[in-house]
Amino acid sequence: MVQQTLGDIFSGYVQKAGAVFSNRNILSHDHMPEQAMHRDEQMQHLATILAPSIQGARPSNVFLYGKTGTGKTLVARQVTKELEKASDRVVVLYMNCKMKRVADTEYRLFAELSRELGKTVPATGLPTDEVYRIFYEAIDSRPQNVILVLDEIDALVRKVGDEILYNLTRVNTELKQARLSMVGISNNISFIESLDSRVKSSLSEEEIIFPPYNANQLKDILSTRAEKAFHSGALGGGVIEKCAALAAQEHGDARKALDLLRVAGEMAERKKEPTVTSGFVDAAEDKLDLDRTTEVVQAQPKQSLAVLAGILKLTDKGEKDIQTGDIFLEYEKISAKCGLKPLTQRRVSDLIAELDMLGIINAKVISKGRYGRTREIRILLARPAVEKIRRVLERNYLV
DNA sequence: GTCAATTCACATGAAAGAGACCACGGTCTAGTG
DNA sequence: CTAGACCGTGGTCTCTTTCATGTGAATTGACGA
């Protein structure tokens, strides 16, 4: 009986899946198209910089920057892939530093890199310099040019500090037969300025800037992908234009444009509509916002949620100018009620700062003169998002 | 009225501790021939 | 004799506490016009 219905659902889904999409994966983040559109200049630039590695010379370190979804990763991956094909002396290590549990610490980064080079390294337990040595030997085991691509390099520096980059830039002086060069990718332009000057000069021997896509370019990109992803005629008029325009408003983020298009398609499919209309794009935009916040909130540890619950409670009371101290008092009550070990104010202050970073709340440091210095905290989100958060908190018995 | 000193309520930094996790090597134990 | 269980040691990682220092404008109080 149940199996029957489940079967129906699935088979219905299989049929429906063909209704709008012909290949949904084309629109996903990890899909790498063969051609990066409107990025020829950057590709050529990067290729010329890295080309000497084919002849065994060490290419300059390069720093790529531009906002999210401007094709940095795509260009870097494509160029390095071709490079690897062109010469067997070139080895490319790609590392996304934002991936949790991969590059949180110096140890993990080197362990992961060594693994990529075919060494086995335990997840913990070894002294850090031991891992460093393993990595070093792995590189120097044969004459080769190792190109290390560090994506989201700012995340790495934030967690580990810039000493690691300094060490990496200096590796060459100790290598006997191999060469190491780095490609740093960051979407934070001011990041490079915050680095130690020694690191700064050696890391950004060359720089390539990725300007945001404009609405027309986004439209091209979307059209090309949509052609393969959707059935012909499944997209209503103006849908692509709308996605492109919305994403262009948000610093020309191609990733966002693709998300919009994909989600709009999914929604149409679920509603069993044969065509995606621009109304679905609006709905998709709302949904993307909402999904992001709930996802972020859900991933928070319980203590952080308790702090958030305190903020929510004070907001419900209609209090304006909520301060760190108020939240701490409220938090203490909540944690006592839930049998949570209360943290110190120092820690709570950090948790508040983290919630601010995540964009869930807005915490501005203000000085109230004689009445001290504190954070003024507000909830940023629209009503539906707040309700979703409340549900997450309820599930954790915090409301 | 002007101006420097004071003061508040935290923010922010640095260092260090606790507890969890993991690898590794040594020792013990049970099973096998 | 050997494989596997078990334990202690030494290392990292994350979260947290403790202690110390910093901060910026309202307020205060001295001073001079």
Coordinates of C-alpha atoms (C1' of nucleotides) in Angstrom, one line a residue:
Chain A
M1 CA 0.0 0.0 0.0
V2 CA 2.6 2.4 1.1
Q3 CA 5.0 1.1 -1.4
Q4 CA 2.5 1.6 -4.0
T5 CA 2.1 5.3 -3.2
L6 CA 5.8 5.8 -2.9
G7 CA 6.3 4.2 -6.2
D8 CA 3.7 6.5 -7.7
I9 CA 5.5 9.5 -6.2
F10 CA 8.8 8.5 -7.6
S11 CA 7.6 7.5 -11.0
G12 CA 5.6 10.7 -11.2
Y13 CA 8.7 12.6 -10.3
V14 CA 10.7 10.9 -12.9
Q15 CA 8.2 11.8 -15.6
K16 CA 7.8 15.3 -14.2
A17 CA 11.5 15.8 -14.0
G18 CA 11.5 15.8 -17.7
A19 CA 8.8 18.4 -17.9
V20 CA 10.9 21.5 -17.5
F21 CA 14.5 20.4 -17.1
S22 CA 16.3 18.3 -19.5
N23 CA 19.5 18.4 -17.4
R24 CA 19.3 20.2 -14.1
N25 CA 22.9 19.6 -13.2
I26 CA 24.0 22.1 -15.8
L27 CA 22.8 24.8 -13.4
S28 CA 24.4 23.5 -10.3
H29 CA 27.5 25.1 -8.7
D30 CA 29.9 22.3 -9.3
H31 CA 29.1 22.1 -12.9
M32 CA 32.1 23.3 -14.9
P33 CA 31.3 24.5 -18.3
E34 CA 33.9 24.0 -21.0
Q35 CA 34.0 27.6 -21.9
A36 CA 34.1 30.5 -19.5
M37 CA 32.2 33.2 -21.2
H38 CA 33.3 36.9 -21.1
R39 CA 36.5 35.9 -19.3
D40 CA 38.9 35.6 -22.3
E41 CA 41.1 38.4 -21.2
Q42 CA 41.6 37.0 -17.7
M43 CA 42.1 33.5 -19.0
Q44 CA 44.8 34.6 -21.4
H45 CA 46.5 36.7 -18.7
L46 CA 46.6 33.8 -16.3
A47 CA 47.7 31.4 -19.0
T48 CA 50.6 33.6 -19.9
I49 CA 51.7 34.0 -16.3
L50 CA 51.6 30.3 -15.7
A51 CA 53.0 29.1 -19.0
P52 CA 56.7 29.2 -18.1
S53 CA 56.0 26.2 -15.8
I54 CA 55.8 24.0 -18.9
Q55 CA 59.5 24.6 -19.6
G56 CA 60.3 24.0 -16.0
A57 CA 60.7 27.6 -14.9
R58 CA 58.9 28.8 -11.9
P59 CA 56.0 31.0 -12.8
S60 CA 55.1 34.1 -10.7
N61 CA 52.7 33.8 -7.9
V62 CA 49.3 35.2 -8.9
F63 CA 46.5 36.7 -7.0
L64 CA 43.0 36.6 -8.5
Y65 CA 40.3 38.8 -7.0
G66 CA 36.8 39.7 -7.7
K67 CA 33.4 39.3 -6.1
T68 CA 31.7 36.0 -5.7
G69 CA 30.4 34.5 -8.9
T70 CA 32.6 36.4 -11.2
G71 CA 34.3 33.3 -12.6
K72 CA 37.6 33.3 -10.7
T73 CA 37.4 29.6 -9.8
L74 CA 36.2 28.6 -13.2
V75 CA 39.1 30.4 -15.0
A76 CA 41.7 29.1 -12.5
R77 CA 40.5 25.6 -12.9
Q78 CA 40.3 25.6 -16.6
V79 CA 43.7 27.2 -17.1
T80 CA 45.4 24.8 -14.7
K81 CA 43.6 21.8 -16.2
E82 CA 45.0 22.7 -19.6
L83 CA 48.4 23.3 -18.2
E84 CA 48.4 19.9 -16.5
K85 CA 47.5 18.4 -19.9
A86 CA 50.2 20.2 -21.7
S87 CA 53.0 19.0 -19.6
D88 CA 53.5 16.1 -17.2
R89 CA 55.9 18.1 -15.2
V90 CA 53.2 20.3 -14.0
V91 CA 51.1 19.3 -11.0
V92 CA 48.2 21.3 -9.9
L93 CA 46.8 21.2 -6.4
Y94 CA 43.5 22.8 -6.0
M95 CA 42.3 23.6 -2.5
N96 CA 39.2 25.3 -1.4
C97 CA 40.0 26.8 1.9
K98 CA 36.4 27.5 2.8
M99 CA 35.6 23.8 2.9
K100 CA 35.2 23.0 6.5
R101 CA 37.4 20.4 8.0
V102 CA 39.9 20.7 5.1
A103 CA 41.8 23.9 5.7
D104 CA 40.9 24.9 9.2
T105 CA 44.4 24.7 10.5
E106 CA 47.9 24.6 9.2
Y107 CA 48.1 20.9 10.0
R108 CA 45.0 20.0 8.0
L109 CA 46.0 22.0 5.0
F110 CA 49.3 20.4 4.7
A111 CA 47.9 17.0 5.5
E112 CA 45.3 17.4 2.7
L113 CA 47.9 18.7 0.3
S114 CA 50.2 15.8 1.0
R115 CA 47.3 13.4 0.5
E116 CA 46.7 15.0 -2.9
L117 CA 50.3 14.3 -3.7
G118 CA 49.7 10.6 -2.8
K119 CA 51.0 10.4 0.7
T120 CA 49.0 9.0 3.6
V121 CA 48.7 11.3 6.5
P122 CA 46.7 10.7 9.7
A123 CA 43.9 13.1 10.5
T124 CA 45.5 14.2 13.7
G125 CA 48.2 12.9 16.0
L126 CA 51.4 14.0 14.3
P127 CA 53.4 17.1 15.2
T128 CA 52.8 19.9 12.7
D129 CA 56.4 20.1 11.5
E130 CA 56.2 16.4 10.7
V131 CA 53.3 17.0 8.3
Y132 CA 55.1 20.0 6.9
R133 CA 58.1 17.7 6.2
I134 CA 55.9 15.1 4.6
F135 CA 54.4 17.7 2.3
Y136 CA 57.8 19.1 1.5
E137 CA 59.2 15.7 0.6
A138 CA 56.2 14.9 -1.5
I139 CA 56.8 18.0 -3.6
D140 CA 60.5 17.5 -3.9
S141 CA 60.3 13.8 -4.7
R142 CA 60.8 14.5 -8.4
P143 CA 61.5 17.5 -10.6
Q144 CA 58.1 19.1 -11.1
N145 CA 56.3 22.4 -11.0
V146 CA 53.6 22.4 -8.4
I147 CA 51.0 25.0 -8.8
L148 CA 49.0 25.4 -5.7
V149 CA 45.6 27.0 -6.2
L150 CA 44.2 28.3 -2.9
D151 CA 40.6 29.2 -3.4
E152 CA 39.0 31.5 -0.8
I153 CA 42.4 32.2 0.6
D154 CA 41.0 34.9 2.9
A155 CA 39.1 32.2 4.8
L156 CA 42.4 30.4 5.4
V157 CA 44.2 33.4 6.6
R158 CA 41.3 34.4 8.9
K159 CA 41.5 31.0 10.6
V160 CA 45.1 30.2 10.6
G161 CA 46.9 33.5 10.2
D162 CA 49.2 34.7 7.4
E163 CA 52.3 33.0 8.7
I164 CA 51.3 29.9 6.7
L165 CA 51.4 31.9 3.5
Y166 CA 54.8 33.2 4.4
N167 CA 56.0 29.7 4.9
L168 CA 54.6 28.6 1.6
T169 CA 56.2 31.4 -0.3
R170 CA 59.5 30.5 1.2
V171 CA 59.3 26.8 0.4
N172 CA 61.1 27.3 -2.9
T173 CA 64.4 28.3 -1.2
E174 CA 64.5 24.8 0.3
L175 CA 63.3 22.7 -2.6
K176 CA 66.0 21.0 -4.5
Q177 CA 64.4 19.8 -7.7
A178 CA 60.8 21.0 -7.6
R179 CA 59.2 24.4 -7.8
L180 CA 56.1 25.7 -6.1
S181 CA 54.0 28.6 -7.2
M182 CA 50.8 29.8 -5.9
V183 CA 47.5 31.1 -7.2
G184 CA 45.5 32.8 -4.6
I185 CA 41.9 33.4 -5.1
S186 CA 39.9 35.8 -2.9
N187 CA 36.6 37.7 -3.2
N188 CA 37.7 40.2 -0.7
I189 CA 39.7 42.9 -2.4
S190 CA 40.9 44.5 0.8
F191 CA 42.2 41.2 2.0
I192 CA 45.6 41.6 0.3
E193 CA 46.1 44.9 2.1
S194 CA 45.7 43.2 5.5
L195 CA 48.6 40.9 4.8
D196 CA 52.0 41.1 6.2
S197 CA 54.1 43.1 3.7
R198 CA 56.5 40.3 3.1
V199 CA 53.7 38.0 2.2
K200 CA 52.0 40.6 0.2
S201 CA 54.8 41.3 -2.1
S202 CA 55.7 37.7 -2.8
L203 CA 52.1 36.4 -3.1
S204 CA 50.9 39.0 -5.5
E205 CA 53.7 39.2 -7.9
E206 CA 50.9 39.3 -10.5
E207 CA 47.3 40.3 -10.0
I208 CA 44.3 39.7 -12.1
I209 CA 41.1 41.5 -11.4
F210 CA 37.7 39.9 -12.2
P211 CA 35.1 42.7 -12.7
P212 CA 31.5 41.8 -12.1
Y213 CA 29.4 40.6 -15.0
N214 CA 26.9 43.1 -16.3
A215 CA 23.3 42.2 -17.0
N216 CA 24.0 41.5 -20.6
Q217 CA 26.9 39.2 -19.9
L218 CA 24.9 37.4 -17.3
K219 CA 22.2 37.0 -19.9
D220 CA 24.6 35.3 -22.3
I221 CA 25.8 33.0 -19.6
L222 CA 22.4 32.0 -18.6
S223 CA 21.1 31.5 -22.1
T224 CA 24.0 29.2 -23.0
R225 CA 23.4 27.1 -19.9
A226 CA 19.6 27.2 -20.1
E227 CA 19.7 25.9 -23.6
K228 CA 21.2 22.7 -22.3
A229 CA 19.4 22.6 -19.0
F230 CA 15.8 23.2 -20.0
H231 CA 13.6 21.8 -22.7
S232 CA 13.0 24.1 -25.6
G233 CA 10.0 26.3 -24.8
A234 CA 10.1 25.6 -21.1
L235 CA 11.3 29.1 -20.3
G236 CA 8.8 31.9 -20.4
G237 CA 9.7 35.2 -22.0
G238 CA 11.8 37.5 -19.9
V239 CA 12.8 34.9 -17.4
I240 CA 16.4 34.8 -18.2
E241 CA 16.5 38.6 -18.4
K242 CA 14.9 38.9 -15.0
C243 CA 17.4 36.4 -13.4
A244 CA 20.2 38.3 -15.0
A245 CA 18.9 41.7 -13.8
L246 CA 18.4 40.5 -10.2
A247 CA 21.9 39.0 -10.1
A248 CA 23.4 42.1 -11.7
Q249 CA 22.0 44.2 -9.0
E250 CA 23.9 42.0 -6.5
H251 CA 27.4 42.8 -7.8
G252 CA 27.0 40.6 -11.0
D253 CA 27.0 37.3 -9.3
A254 CA 26.7 34.6 -11.8
R255 CA 26.2 32.0 -9.2
K256 CA 23.2 33.8 -7.9
A257 CA 21.8 34.1 -11.4
L258 CA 22.1 30.4 -11.9
D259 CA 20.6 29.6 -8.5
L260 CA 17.6 31.8 -9.3
L261 CA 17.1 30.1 -12.6
R262 CA 17.4 26.6 -11.2
V263 CA 15.1 27.2 -8.2
A264 CA 12.5 28.9 -10.4
G265 CA 12.6 25.9 -12.6
E266 CA 12.3 23.5 -9.7
M267 CA 9.3 25.5 -8.4
A268 CA 7.6 25.4 -11.8
E269 CA 8.2 21.7 -11.9
R270 CA 6.8 21.1 -8.5
K271 CA 3.7 23.1 -9.4
K272 CA 3.5 20.9 -12.5
E273 CA 3.6 23.9 -14.8
P274 CA 5.0 23.4 -18.2
T275 CA 6.8 26.7 -18.4
V276 CA 8.8 28.8 -16.0
T277 CA 7.3 32.3 -15.8
S278 CA 8.9 35.3 -14.2
G279 CA 6.6 35.0 -11.3
F280 CA 8.6 31.9 -10.3
V281 CA 11.7 33.9 -10.4
D282 CA 10.4 36.3 -7.7
A283 CA 9.3 33.3 -5.6
A284 CA 12.8 31.8 -6.2
E285 CA 14.5 34.9 -4.9
D286 CA 12.4 34.8 -1.7
K287 CA 13.1 31.1 -1.2
L288 CA 16.8 31.5 -1.7
D289 CA 17.0 34.1 1.0
L290 CA 14.9 32.1 3.4
D291 CA 16.8 28.9 2.8
R292 CA 20.1 30.5 3.4
T293 CA 19.2 31.9 6.8
T294 CA 17.5 28.8 8.0
E295 CA 20.5 26.8 6.9
V296 CA 22.9 29.0 8.7
V297 CA 20.8 29.1 11.8
Q298 CA 20.4 25.4 11.9
A299 CA 24.1 24.9 11.7
Q300 CA 24.7 27.0 14.8
P301 CA 25.8 25.3 18.1
K302 CA 23.3 25.3 20.9
Q303 CA 25.0 28.1 22.9
S304 CA 24.8 30.4 19.9
L305 CA 21.1 29.5 19.5
A306 CA 20.5 30.3 23.1
V307 CA 22.0 33.8 22.6
L308 CA 19.8 34.2 19.5
A309 CA 16.8 33.1 21.5
G310 CA 17.6 35.8 24.0
I311 CA 17.8 38.5 21.3
L312 CA 14.5 37.3 19.8
K313 CA 12.8 37.4 23.2
L314 CA 14.0 41.0 23.8
T315 CA 12.8 42.0 20.3
D316 CA 9.4 40.5 21.0
K317 CA 9.2 42.6 24.2
G318 CA 9.4 45.5 21.8
E319 CA 12.7 46.8 23.3
K320 CA 14.7 49.0 21.1
D321 CA 18.5 49.5 21.5
I322 CA 19.2 46.0 22.7
Q323 CA 22.7 45.9 24.3
T324 CA 25.2 43.2 25.0
G325 CA 24.4 43.4 28.7
D326 CA 20.7 42.9 28.2
I327 CA 21.2 39.9 26.0
F328 CA 23.6 38.4 28.5
L329 CA 21.0 38.6 31.3
E330 CA 18.4 37.1 29.1
Y331 CA 20.8 34.4 27.9
E332 CA 21.6 33.5 31.5
K333 CA 17.9 32.9 32.1
I334 CA 17.4 30.8 29.1
S335 CA 20.5 28.7 29.6
A336 CA 19.4 28.1 33.2
K337 CA 16.0 27.0 32.1
C338 CA 17.4 24.6 29.5
G339 CA 20.1 23.2 31.7
L340 CA 22.8 24.7 29.5
K341 CA 26.1 25.5 31.1
P342 CA 26.2 29.3 31.1
L343 CA 29.1 30.9 29.3
T344 CA 30.9 34.0 30.4
Q345 CA 30.0 37.4 29.0
R346 CA 33.3 37.5 27.2
R347 CA 32.3 34.5 25.2
V348 CA 28.7 35.6 24.6
S349 CA 30.1 38.8 23.2
D350 CA 32.0 36.8 20.7
L351 CA 28.9 34.7 19.8
I352 CA 27.0 37.9 19.2
A353 CA 29.8 39.1 16.9
E354 CA 29.6 35.8 15.0
L355 CA 25.8 36.1 14.6
D356 CA 26.5 39.5 13.2
M357 CA 29.0 38.1 10.7
L358 CA 26.5 35.6 9.5
G359 CA 24.1 38.3 8.7
I360 CA 21.4 37.0 11.1
I361 CA 21.6 40.0 13.3
N362 CA 23.0 43.5 13.0
A363 CA 25.3 44.4 15.8
K364 CA 26.9 47.8 15.6
V365 CA 29.5 48.9 18.2
I366 CA 28.5 52.2 19.5
S367 CA 29.7 54.4 22.3
K368 CA 27.1 56.0 24.5
G369 CA 29.5 58.3 26.1
R370 CA 29.3 58.3 29.9
Y371 CA 27.1 55.2 29.6
G372 CA 29.8 53.1 28.1
R373 CA 30.5 51.3 24.9
T374 CA 28.4 48.4 23.7
R375 CA 26.9 46.8 20.8
E376 CA 23.5 47.9 19.6
I377 CA 21.7 44.8 18.3
R378 CA 18.9 44.4 15.9
I379 CA 17.4 41.6 14.0
L380 CA 17.8 42.1 10.3
L381 CA 15.5 39.6 8.8
A382 CA 12.0 39.9 7.4
R383 CA 9.1 38.3 9.2
P384 CA 9.0 34.9 7.4
A385 CA 12.7 34.4 8.1
V386 CA 12.2 35.2 11.8
E387 CA 9.4 32.7 12.1
K388 CA 11.6 30.1 10.6
I389 CA 14.3 30.8 13.0
R390 CA 11.8 30.6 15.8
R391 CA 10.9 27.1 14.7
V392 CA 14.5 26.1 14.7
L393 CA 14.8 27.4 18.2
E394 CA 11.6 25.6 19.3
R395 CA 13.1 22.4 17.9
N396 CA 16.0 22.9 20.2
Y397 CA 13.7 23.6 23.2
L398 CA 15.0 27.2 23.5
V399 CA 11.8 29.2 23.2
Chain B
dG1 C1' 31.3 79.1 27.3
dT2 C1' 35.4 76.2 26.6
dC3 C1' 38.3 72.5 27.3
dA4 C1' 40.6 68.7 29.4
dA5 C1' 39.8 64.9 32.5
dT6 C1' 36.9 61.3 34.0
dT7 C1' 33.9 57.5 33.5
dC8 C1' 31.1 53.8 32.0
dA9 C1' 30.1 49.3 29.8
dC10 C1' 31.7 46.9 27.3
dA11 C1' 35.0 45.6 23.0
dT12 C1' 39.0 43.4 21.9
dG13 C1' 43.4 40.6 22.5
dA14 C1' 46.3 37.2 24.3
dA15 C1' 47.2 33.3 26.7
dA16 C1' 46.2 29.3 28.7
dG17 C1' 43.2 25.3 30.2
dA18 C1' 39.8 21.5 29.5
dG19 C1' 38.2 17.8 27.1
dA20 C1' 37.6 15.4 22.8
dC21 C1' 39.9 13.1 19.2
dC22 C1' 43.6 10.5 16.9
dA23 C1' 48.0 7.8 15.8
dC24 C1' 51.5 5.0 17.4
dG25 C1' 54.1 1.7 20.0
dG26 C1' 54.2 -1.5 23.7
dT27 C1' 51.9 -5.0 26.4
dC28 C1' 48.6 -8.5 27.3
dT29 C1' 45.5 -12.3 25.9
dA30 C1' 43.4 -15.8 23.5
dG31 C1' 43.6 -18.8 19.7
dT32 C1' 46.2 -22.0 16.7
dG33 C1' 49.4 -25.5 15.3
Chain C
dC1 C1' 53.8 -18.0 17.7
dT2 C1' 50.7 -14.5 16.1
dA3 C1' 46.6 -11.5 15.5
dG4 C1' 43.9 -8.6 17.9
dA5 C1' 42.4 -6.1 22.1
dC6 C1' 43.8 -2.7 25.3
dC7 C1' 46.5 1.0 27.4
dG8 C1' 49.5 5.0 27.9
dT9 C1' 51.7 8.7 25.7
dG10 C1' 52.1 12.5 22.9
dG11 C1' 50.2 15.2 19.7
dT12 C1' 46.2 18.5 17.5
dC13 C1' 41.6 20.9 17.6
dT14 C1' 37.9 23.4 19.4
dC15 C1' 35.6 25.8 22.7
dT16 C1' 36.0 28.4 26.7
dT17 C1' 37.8 31.1 30.7
dT18 C1' 40.8 34.4 32.7
dC19 C1' 43.3 38.4 32.7
dA20 C1' 44.6 42.7 30.6
dT21 C1' 44.1 46.5 27.8
dG22 C1' 41.6 49.6 24.7
dT23 C1' 37.8 52.8 23.3
dG24 C1' 34.9 56.9 22.3
dA25 C1' 31.6 60.2 23.6
dA26 C1' 28.5 62.0 27.5
dT27 C1' 29.4 64.1 31.7
dT28 C1' 31.9 66.7 35.0
dG29 C1' 34.4 70.2 36.9
dA30 C1' 38.0 73.7 36.6
dC31 C1' 39.1 77.8 34.4
dG32 C1' 38.8 82.2 32.1
dA33 C1' 36.1 85.8 29.8

